[in-house]
PDB file of C-alpha atoms in Angstrom:
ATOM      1  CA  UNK L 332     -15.862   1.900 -19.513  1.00 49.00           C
ATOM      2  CA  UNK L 333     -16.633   4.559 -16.813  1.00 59.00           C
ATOM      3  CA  UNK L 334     -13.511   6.901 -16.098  1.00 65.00           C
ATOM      4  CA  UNK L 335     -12.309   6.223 -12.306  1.00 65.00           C
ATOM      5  CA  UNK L 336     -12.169   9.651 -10.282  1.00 73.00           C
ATOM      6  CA  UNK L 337      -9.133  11.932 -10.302  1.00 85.00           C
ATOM      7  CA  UNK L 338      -7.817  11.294  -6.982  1.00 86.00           C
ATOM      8  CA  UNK L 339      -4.270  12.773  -7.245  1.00 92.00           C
ATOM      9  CA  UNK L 340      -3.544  15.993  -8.648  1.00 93.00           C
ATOM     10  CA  UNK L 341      -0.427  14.399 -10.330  1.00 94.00           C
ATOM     11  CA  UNK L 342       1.431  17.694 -11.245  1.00 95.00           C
ATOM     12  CA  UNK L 343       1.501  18.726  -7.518  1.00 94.00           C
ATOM     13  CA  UNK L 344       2.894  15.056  -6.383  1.00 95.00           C
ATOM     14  CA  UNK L 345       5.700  15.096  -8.587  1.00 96.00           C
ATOM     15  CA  UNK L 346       6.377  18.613  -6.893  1.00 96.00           C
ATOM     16  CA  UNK L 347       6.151  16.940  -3.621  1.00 95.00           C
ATOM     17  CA  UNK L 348       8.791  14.230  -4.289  1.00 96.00           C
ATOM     18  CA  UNK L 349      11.165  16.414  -6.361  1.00 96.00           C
ATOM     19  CA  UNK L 350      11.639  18.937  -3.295  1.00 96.00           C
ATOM     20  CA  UNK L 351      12.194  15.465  -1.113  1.00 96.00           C
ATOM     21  CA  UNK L 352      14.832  14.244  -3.657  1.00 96.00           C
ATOM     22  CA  UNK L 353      16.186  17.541  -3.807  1.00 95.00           C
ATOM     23  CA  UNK L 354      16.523  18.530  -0.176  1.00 92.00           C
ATOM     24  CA  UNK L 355      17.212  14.675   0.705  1.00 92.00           C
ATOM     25  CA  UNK L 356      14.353  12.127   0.892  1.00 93.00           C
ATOM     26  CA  UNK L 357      13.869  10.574   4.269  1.00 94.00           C
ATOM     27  CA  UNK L 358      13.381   6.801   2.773  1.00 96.00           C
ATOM     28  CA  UNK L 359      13.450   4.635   6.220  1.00 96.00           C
ATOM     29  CA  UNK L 360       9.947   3.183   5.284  1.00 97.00           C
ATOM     30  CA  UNK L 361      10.921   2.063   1.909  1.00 97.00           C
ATOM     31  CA  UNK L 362      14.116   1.122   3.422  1.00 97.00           C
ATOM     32  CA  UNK L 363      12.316  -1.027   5.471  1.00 97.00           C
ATOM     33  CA  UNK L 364       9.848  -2.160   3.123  1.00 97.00           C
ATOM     34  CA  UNK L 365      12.625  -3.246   0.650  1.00 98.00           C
ATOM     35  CA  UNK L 366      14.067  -5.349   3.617  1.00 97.00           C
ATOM     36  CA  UNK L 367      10.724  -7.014   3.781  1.00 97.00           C
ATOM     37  CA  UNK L 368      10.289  -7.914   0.253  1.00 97.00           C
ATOM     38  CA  UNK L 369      14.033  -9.544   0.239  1.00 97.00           C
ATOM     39  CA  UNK L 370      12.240 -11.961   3.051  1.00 96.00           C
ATOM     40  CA  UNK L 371       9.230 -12.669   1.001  1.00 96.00           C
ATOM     41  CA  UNK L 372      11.253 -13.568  -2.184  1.00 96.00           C
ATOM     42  CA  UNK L 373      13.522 -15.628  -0.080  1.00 94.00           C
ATOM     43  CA  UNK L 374      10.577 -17.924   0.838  1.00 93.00           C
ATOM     44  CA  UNK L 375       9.377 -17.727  -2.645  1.00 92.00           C
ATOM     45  CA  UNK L 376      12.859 -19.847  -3.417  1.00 84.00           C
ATOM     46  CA  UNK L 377      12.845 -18.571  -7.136  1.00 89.00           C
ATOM     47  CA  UNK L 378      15.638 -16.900  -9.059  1.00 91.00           C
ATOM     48  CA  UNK L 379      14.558 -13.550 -11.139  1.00 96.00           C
ATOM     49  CA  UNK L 380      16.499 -12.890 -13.858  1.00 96.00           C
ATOM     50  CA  UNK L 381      14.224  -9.887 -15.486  1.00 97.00           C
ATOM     51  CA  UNK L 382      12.993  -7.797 -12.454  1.00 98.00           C
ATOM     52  CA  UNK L 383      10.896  -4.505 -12.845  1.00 98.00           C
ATOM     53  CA  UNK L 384      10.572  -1.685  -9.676  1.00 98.00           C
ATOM     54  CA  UNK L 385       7.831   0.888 -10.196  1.00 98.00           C
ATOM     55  CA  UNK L 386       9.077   3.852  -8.490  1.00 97.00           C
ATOM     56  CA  UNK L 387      10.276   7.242  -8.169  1.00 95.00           C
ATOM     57  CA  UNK L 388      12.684   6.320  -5.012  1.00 97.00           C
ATOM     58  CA  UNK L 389      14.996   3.585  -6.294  1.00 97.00           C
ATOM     59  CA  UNK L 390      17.863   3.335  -4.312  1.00 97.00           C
ATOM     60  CA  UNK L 391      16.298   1.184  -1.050  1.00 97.00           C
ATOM     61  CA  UNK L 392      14.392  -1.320  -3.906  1.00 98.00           C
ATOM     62  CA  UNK L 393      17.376  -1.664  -6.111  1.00 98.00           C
ATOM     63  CA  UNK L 394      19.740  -2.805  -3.078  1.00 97.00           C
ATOM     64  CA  UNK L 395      17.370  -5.771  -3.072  1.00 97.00           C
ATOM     65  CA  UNK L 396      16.960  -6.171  -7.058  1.00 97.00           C
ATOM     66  CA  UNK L 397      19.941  -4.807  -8.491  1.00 96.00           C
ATOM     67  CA  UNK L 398      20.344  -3.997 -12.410  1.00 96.00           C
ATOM     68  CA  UNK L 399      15.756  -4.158 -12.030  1.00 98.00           C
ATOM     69  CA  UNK L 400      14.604  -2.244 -14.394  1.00 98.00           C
ATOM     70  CA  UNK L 401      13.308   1.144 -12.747  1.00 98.00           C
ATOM     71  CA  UNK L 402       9.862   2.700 -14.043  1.00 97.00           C
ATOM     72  CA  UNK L 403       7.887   5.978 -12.582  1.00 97.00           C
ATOM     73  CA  UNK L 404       4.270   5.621 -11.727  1.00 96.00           C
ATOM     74  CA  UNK L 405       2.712   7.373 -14.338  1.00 95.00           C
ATOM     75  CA  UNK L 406      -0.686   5.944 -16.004  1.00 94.00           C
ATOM     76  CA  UNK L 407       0.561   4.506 -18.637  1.00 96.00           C
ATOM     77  CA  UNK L 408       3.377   2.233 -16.984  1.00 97.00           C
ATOM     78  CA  UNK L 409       7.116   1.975 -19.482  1.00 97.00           C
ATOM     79  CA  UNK L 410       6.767  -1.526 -19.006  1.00 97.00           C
ATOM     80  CA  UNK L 411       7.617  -3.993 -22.163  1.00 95.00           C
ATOM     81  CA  UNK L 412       4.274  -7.054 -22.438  1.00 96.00           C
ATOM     82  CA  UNK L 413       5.577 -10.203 -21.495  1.00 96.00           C
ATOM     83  CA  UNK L 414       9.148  -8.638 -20.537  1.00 96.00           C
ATOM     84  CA  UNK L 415       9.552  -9.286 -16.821  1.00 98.00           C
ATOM     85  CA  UNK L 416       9.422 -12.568 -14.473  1.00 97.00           C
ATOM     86  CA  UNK L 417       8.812 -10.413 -11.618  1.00 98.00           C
ATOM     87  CA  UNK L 418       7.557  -6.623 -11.177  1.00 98.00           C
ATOM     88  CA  UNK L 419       7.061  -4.995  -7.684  1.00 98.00           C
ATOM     89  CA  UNK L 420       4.868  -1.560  -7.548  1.00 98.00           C
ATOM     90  CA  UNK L 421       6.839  -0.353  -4.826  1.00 98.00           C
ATOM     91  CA  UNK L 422       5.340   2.797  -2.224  1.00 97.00           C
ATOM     92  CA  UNK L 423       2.974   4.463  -4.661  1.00 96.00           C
ATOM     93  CA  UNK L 424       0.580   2.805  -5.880  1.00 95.00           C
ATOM     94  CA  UNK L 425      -2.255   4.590  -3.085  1.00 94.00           C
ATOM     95  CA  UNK L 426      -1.336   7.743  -4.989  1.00 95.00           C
ATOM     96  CA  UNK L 427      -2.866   5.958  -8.227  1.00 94.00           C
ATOM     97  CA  UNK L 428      -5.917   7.672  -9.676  1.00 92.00           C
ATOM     98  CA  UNK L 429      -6.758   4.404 -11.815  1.00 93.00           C
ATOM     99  CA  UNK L 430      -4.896   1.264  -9.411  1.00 93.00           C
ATOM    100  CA  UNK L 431      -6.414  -1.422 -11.140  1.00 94.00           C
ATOM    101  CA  UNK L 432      -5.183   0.038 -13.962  1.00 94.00           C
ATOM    102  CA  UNK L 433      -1.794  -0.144 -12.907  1.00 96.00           C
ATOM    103  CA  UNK L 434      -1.735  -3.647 -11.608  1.00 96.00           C
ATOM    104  CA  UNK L 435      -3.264  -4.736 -14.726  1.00 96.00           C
ATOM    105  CA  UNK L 436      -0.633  -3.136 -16.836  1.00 97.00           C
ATOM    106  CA  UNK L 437       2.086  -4.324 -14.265  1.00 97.00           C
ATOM    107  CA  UNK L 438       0.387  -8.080 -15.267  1.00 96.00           C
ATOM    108  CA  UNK L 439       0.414  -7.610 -18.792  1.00 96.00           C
ATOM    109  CA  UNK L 440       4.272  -6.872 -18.172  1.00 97.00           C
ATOM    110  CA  UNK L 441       4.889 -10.494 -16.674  1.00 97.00           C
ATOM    111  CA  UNK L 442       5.972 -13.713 -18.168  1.00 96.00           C
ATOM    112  CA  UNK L 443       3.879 -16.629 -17.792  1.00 95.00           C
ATOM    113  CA  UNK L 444       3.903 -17.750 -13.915  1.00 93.00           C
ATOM    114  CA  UNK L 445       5.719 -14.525 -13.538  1.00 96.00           C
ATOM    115  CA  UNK L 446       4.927 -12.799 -10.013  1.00 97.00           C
ATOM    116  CA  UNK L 447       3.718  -9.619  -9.361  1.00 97.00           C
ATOM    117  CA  UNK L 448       3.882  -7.846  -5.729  1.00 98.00           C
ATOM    118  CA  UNK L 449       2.560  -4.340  -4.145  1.00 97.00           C
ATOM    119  CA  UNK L 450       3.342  -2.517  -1.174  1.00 97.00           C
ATOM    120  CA  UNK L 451       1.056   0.534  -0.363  1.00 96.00           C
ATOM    121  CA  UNK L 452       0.047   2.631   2.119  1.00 96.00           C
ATOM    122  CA  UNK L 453      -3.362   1.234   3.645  1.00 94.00           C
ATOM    123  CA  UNK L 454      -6.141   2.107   5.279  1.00 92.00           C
ATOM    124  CA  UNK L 455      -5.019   2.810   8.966  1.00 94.00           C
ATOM    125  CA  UNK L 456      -2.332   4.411   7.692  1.00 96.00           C
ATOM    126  CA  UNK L 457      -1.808   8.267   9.894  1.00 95.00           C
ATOM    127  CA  UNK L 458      -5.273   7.921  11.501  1.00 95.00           C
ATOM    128  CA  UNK L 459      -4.313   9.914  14.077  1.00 96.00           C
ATOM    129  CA  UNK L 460      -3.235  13.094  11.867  1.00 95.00           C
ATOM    130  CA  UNK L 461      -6.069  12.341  10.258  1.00 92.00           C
ATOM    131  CA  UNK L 462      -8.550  12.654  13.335  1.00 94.00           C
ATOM    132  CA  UNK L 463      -6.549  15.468  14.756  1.00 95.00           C
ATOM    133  CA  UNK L 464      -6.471  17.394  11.655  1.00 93.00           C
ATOM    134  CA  UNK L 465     -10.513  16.442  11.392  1.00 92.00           C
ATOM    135  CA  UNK L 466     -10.973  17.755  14.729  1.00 93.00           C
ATOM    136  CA  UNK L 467      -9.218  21.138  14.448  1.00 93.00           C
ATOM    137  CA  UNK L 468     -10.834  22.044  11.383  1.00 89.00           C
ATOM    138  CA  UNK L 469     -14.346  21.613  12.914  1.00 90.00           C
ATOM    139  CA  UNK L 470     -13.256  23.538  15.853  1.00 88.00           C
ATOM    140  CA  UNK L 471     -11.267  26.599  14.466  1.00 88.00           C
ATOM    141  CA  UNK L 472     -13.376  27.110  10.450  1.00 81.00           C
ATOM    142  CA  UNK L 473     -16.359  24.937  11.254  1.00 78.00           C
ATOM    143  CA  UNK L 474     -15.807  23.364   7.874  1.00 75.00           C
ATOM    144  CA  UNK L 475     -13.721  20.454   6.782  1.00 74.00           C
ATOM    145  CA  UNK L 476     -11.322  20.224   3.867  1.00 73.00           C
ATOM    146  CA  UNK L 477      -9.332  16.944   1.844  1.00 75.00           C
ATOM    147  CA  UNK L 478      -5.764  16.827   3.747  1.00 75.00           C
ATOM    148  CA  UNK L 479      -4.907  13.129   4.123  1.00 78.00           C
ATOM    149  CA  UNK L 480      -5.013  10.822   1.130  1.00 80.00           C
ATOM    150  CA  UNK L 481      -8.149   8.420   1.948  1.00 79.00           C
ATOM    151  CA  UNK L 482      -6.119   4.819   1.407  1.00 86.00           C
ATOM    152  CA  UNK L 483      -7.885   1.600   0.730  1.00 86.00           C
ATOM    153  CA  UNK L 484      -8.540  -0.826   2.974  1.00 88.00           C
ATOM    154  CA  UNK L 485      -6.608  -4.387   2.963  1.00 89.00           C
ATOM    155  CA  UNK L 486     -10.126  -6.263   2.006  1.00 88.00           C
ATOM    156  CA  UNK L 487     -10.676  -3.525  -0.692  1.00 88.00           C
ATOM    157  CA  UNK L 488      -7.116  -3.451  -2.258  1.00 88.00           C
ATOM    158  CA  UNK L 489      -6.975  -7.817  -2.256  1.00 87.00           C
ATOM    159  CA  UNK L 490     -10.023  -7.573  -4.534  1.00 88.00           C
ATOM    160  CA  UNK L 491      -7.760  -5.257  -6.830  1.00 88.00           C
ATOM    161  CA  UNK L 492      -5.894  -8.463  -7.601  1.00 88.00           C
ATOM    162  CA  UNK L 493      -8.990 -10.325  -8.552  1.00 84.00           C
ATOM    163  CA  UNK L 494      -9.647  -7.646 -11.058  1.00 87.00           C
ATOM    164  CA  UNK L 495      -6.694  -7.732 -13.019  1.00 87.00           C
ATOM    165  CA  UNK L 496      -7.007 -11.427 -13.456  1.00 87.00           C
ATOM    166  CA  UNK L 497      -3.366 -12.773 -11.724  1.00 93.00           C
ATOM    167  CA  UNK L 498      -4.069 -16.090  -9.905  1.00 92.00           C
ATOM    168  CA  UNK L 499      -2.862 -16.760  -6.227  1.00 91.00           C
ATOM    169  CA  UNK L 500      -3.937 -13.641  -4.715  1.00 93.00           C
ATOM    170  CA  UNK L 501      -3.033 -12.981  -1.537  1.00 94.00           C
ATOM    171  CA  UNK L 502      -3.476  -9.753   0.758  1.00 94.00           C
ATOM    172  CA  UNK L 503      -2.053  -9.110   3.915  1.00 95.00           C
ATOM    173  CA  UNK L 504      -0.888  -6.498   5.856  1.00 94.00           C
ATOM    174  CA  UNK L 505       2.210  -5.223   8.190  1.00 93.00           C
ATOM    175  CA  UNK L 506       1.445  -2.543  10.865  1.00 94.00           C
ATOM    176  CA  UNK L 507       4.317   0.323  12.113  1.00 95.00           C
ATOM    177  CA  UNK L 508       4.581   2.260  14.804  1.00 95.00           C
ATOM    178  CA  UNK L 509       6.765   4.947  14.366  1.00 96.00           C
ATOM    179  CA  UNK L 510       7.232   7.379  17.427  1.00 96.00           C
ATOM    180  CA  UNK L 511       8.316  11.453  17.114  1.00 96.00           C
ATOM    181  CA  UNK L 512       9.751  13.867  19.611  1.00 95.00           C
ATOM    182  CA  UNK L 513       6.616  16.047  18.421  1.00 95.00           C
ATOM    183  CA  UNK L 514       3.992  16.069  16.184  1.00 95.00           C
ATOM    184  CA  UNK L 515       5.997  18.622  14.435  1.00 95.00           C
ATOM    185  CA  UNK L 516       8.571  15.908  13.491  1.00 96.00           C
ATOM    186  CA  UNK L 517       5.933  13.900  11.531  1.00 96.00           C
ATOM    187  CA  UNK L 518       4.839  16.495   8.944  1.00 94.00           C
ATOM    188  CA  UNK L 519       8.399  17.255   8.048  1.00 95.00           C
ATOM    189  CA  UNK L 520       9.231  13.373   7.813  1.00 95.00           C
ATOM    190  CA  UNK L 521       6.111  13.515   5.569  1.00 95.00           C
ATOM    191  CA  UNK L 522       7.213  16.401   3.479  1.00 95.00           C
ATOM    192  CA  UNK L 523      11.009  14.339   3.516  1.00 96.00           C
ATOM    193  CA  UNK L 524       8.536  11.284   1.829  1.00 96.00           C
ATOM    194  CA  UNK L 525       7.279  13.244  -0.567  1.00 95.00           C
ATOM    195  CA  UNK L 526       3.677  12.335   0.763  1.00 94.00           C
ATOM    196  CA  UNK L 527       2.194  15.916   0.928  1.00 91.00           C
ATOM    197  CA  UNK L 528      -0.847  16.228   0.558  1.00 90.00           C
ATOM    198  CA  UNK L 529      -1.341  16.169  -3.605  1.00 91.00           C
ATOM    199  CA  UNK L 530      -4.638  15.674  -3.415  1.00 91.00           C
ATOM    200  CA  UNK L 531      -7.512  16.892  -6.403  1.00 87.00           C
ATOM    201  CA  UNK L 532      -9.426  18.382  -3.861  1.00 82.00           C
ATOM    202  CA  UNK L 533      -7.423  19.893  -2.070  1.00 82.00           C
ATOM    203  CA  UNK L 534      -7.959  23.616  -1.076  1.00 77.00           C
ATOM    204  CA  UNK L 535      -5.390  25.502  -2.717  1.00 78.00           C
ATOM    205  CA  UNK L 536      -4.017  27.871  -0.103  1.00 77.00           C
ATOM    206  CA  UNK L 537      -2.114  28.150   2.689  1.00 80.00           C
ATOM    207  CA  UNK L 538      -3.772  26.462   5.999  1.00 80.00           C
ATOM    208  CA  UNK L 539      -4.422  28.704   8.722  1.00 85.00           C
ATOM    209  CA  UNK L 540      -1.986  28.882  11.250  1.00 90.00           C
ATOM    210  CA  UNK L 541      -4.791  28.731  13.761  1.00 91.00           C
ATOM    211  CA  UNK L 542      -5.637  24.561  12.549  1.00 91.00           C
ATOM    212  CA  UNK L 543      -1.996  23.607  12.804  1.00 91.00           C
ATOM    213  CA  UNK L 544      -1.240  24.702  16.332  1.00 94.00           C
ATOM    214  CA  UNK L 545      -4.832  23.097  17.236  1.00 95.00           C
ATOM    215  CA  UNK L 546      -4.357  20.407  15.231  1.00 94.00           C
ATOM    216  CA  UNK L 547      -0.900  19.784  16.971  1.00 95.00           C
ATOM    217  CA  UNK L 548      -1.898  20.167  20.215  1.00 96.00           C
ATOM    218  CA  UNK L 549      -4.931  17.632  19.824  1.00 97.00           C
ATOM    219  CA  UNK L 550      -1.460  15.244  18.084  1.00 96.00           C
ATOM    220  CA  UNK L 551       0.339  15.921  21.874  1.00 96.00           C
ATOM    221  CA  UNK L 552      -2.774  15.309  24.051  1.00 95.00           C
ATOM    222  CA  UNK L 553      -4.001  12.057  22.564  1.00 95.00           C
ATOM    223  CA  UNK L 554      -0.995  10.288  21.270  1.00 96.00           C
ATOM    224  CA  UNK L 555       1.419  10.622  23.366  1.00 95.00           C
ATOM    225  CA  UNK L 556       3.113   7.826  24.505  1.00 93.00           C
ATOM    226  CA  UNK L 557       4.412   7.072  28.473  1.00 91.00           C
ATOM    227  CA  UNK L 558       7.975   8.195  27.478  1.00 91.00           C
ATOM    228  CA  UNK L 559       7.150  11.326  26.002  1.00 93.00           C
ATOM    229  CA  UNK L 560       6.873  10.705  22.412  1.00 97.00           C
ATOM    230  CA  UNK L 561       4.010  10.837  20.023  1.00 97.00           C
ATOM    231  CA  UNK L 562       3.434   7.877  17.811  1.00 96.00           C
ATOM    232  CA  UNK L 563       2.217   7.346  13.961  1.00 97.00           C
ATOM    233  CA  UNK L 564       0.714   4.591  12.312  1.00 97.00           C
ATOM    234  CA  UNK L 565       1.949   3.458   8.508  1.00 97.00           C
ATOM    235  CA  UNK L 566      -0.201   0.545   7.436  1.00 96.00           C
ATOM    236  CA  UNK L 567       1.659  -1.556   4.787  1.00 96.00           C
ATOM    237  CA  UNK L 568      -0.398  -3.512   2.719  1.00 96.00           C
ATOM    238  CA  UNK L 569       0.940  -6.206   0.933  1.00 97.00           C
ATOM    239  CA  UNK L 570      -0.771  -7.578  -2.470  1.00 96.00           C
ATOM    240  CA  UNK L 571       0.745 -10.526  -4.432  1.00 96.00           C
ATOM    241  CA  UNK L 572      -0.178 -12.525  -7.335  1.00 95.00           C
ATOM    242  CA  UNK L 573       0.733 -14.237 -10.148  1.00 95.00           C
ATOM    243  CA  UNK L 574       0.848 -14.092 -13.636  1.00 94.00           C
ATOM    244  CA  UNK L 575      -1.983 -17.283 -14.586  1.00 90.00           C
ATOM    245  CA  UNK L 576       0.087 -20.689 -15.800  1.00 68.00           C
ATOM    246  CA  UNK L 577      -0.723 -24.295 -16.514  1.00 69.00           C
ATOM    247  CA  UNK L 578       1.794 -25.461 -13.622  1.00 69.00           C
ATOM    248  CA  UNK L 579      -0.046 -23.577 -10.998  1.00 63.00           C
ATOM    249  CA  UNK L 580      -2.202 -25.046  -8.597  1.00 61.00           C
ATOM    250  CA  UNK L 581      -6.034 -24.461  -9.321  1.00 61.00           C
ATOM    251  CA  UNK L 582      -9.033 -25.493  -7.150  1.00 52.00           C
ATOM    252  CA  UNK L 583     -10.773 -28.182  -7.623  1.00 51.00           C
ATOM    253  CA  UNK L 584     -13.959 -29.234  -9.646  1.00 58.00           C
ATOM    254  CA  UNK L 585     -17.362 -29.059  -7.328  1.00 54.00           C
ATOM    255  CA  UNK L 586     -18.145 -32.959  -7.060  1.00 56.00           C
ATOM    256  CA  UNK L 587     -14.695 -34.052  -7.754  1.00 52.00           C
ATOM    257  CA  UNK L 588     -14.190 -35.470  -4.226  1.00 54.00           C
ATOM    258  CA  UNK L 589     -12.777 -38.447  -3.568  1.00 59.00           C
ATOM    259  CA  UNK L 590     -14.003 -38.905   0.282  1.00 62.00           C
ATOM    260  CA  UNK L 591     -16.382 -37.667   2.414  1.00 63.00           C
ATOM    261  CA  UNK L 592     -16.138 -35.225   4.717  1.00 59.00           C
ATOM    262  CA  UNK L 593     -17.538 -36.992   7.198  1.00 61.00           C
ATOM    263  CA  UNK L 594     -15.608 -39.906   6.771  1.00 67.00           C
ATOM    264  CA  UNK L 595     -12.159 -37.877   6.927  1.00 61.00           C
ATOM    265  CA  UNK L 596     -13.442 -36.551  10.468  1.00 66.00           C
ATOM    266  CA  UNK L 597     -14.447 -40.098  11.553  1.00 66.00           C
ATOM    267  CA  UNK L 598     -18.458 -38.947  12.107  1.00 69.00           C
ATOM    268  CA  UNK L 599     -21.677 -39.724  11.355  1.00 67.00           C
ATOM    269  CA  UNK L 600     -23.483 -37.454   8.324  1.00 64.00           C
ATOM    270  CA  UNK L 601     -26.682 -36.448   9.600  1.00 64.00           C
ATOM    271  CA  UNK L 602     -29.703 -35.467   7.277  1.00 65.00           C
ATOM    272  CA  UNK L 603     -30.864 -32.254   6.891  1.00 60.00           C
ATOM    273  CA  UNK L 604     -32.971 -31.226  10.050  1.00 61.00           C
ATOM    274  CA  UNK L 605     -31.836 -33.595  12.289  1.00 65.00           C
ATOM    275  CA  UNK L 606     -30.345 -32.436  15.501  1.00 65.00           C
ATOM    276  CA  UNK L 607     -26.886 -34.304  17.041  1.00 63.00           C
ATOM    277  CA  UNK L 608     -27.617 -36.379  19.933  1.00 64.00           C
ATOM    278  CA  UNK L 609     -27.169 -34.415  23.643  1.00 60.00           C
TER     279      UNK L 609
END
């Protein structure tokens, strides 16, 4: 098997969230993301009695699924086979260098018709920092450098799910807009995230001042919204599936119908070639 591309310089991101935890994480999207899996596992009608969070921000995810066992991100997942009837990968799995890897490993953690759900950052997630920050670049070094995490896109993470074999898949995505007093305001919520940019790639030293104020004032001139504020985007992709069972519902066999589909509509079948009457 090939050996999937470092994306995430992991030493650096665990840097990045320990100065959030330790200057006081700003947590309102996994606050709010926590609030929307509460909804989802309301519909889902199901009592979980051996819950797993992977995380390195607990508190919002544990108000939901309190005495869940917590477990960090890293590669190789503390997870026990066969020891959980539900595990959530909660806000980090974008930062994974190997995803598949982890959803596999969260699978191999469930019971038997055990579920399994993901919320990441996706692909529209801070396109406009990303465009600005593009754009300033160009203009002030004439060069461009990795600054903004590339995230998957909904299409590309759903097929994840296929790949690690859980049944059910289903993909979907929740847009927010989040609006700032000033571009400024974003980057330090961002820093407060711990979602600096940890990236492999990533040029390792100080930006010049020169791109920021450019890349700012691009932020202010395009994004701005009729009140004053700028806005953000944070894409939250939502990937669940479940752990393969005999009770489960499964498609069925080509052939095996029972009625024609031409009969259920009330209309006439015609042969191949023939055009409908005008």
């Amino acid at each position: 098997m090939s050996t999937p591309p470092k994306l995430t310089d992991r030493a650096a991101l665990l840097r990045n969230r320990d100065r959030a935890k330790r200057q006081g994480p700003e947590l309102f999207l996994h606050e709010d993301a926590a609030i929307e899996l509460e909804e989802r596992l309301n519909e889902v009608n199901r009592t979980f009695t051996q819950p797993a969070i992977v995380t390195n921000f607990p508190d919002p995810w544990l108000a939901v699924l309190p005495g869940a066992k917590v477990v960090a991100d890293d590669e190789m997942l503390d997870l026990e086979p066969g020891g959980h009837d539900l595990v959530v990968h909660a806000m980090c799995l974008h930062w994974a260098n190997d995803p598949v890897g982890q959803i596999v490993q969260a699978a191999r953690a469930l019971r038997p018709d055990g579920l399994f759900i993901a919320v990441a950052f996706g692909g529209q997630t801070l396109h406009e920092l990303r465009a600005v920050l593009a754009e300033a670049e160009a203009s002030v070094s004439g060069g461009l450098s990795p600054r903004v995490l590339p995230m998957g896109e909904i299409r590309d993470l759903g097929a994840l799910l296929q790949r690690s074999g859980l049944a059910l898949p289903v993909a979907d995505s929740v847009q927010r807009k989040v609006s700032y007093a000033d571009p400024l305001r974003l980057l330090h919520d961002l820093r407060a995230m711990g979602e600096g940019n940890a990236l492999d790639a990533r040029l390792r030293r100080f930006t010049p001042r020169g791109v920021i104020v450019e890349a700012l004032r691009r932020y202010a001139e395009s994004f701005t919204e009729p009140e004053g504020r700028v806005h953000a985007t944070f894409d939250m992709v939502w990937l669940t599936g479940w752990k393969p069972h005999e009770s489960q519902q499964k498609p069925l066999r080509p052939g095996s119908a029972i009625q024609r589909l031409a009969d259920a509509l009330n209309t006439r079948e015609l042969p191949a070639g023939e055009k409908p009457p005008k």
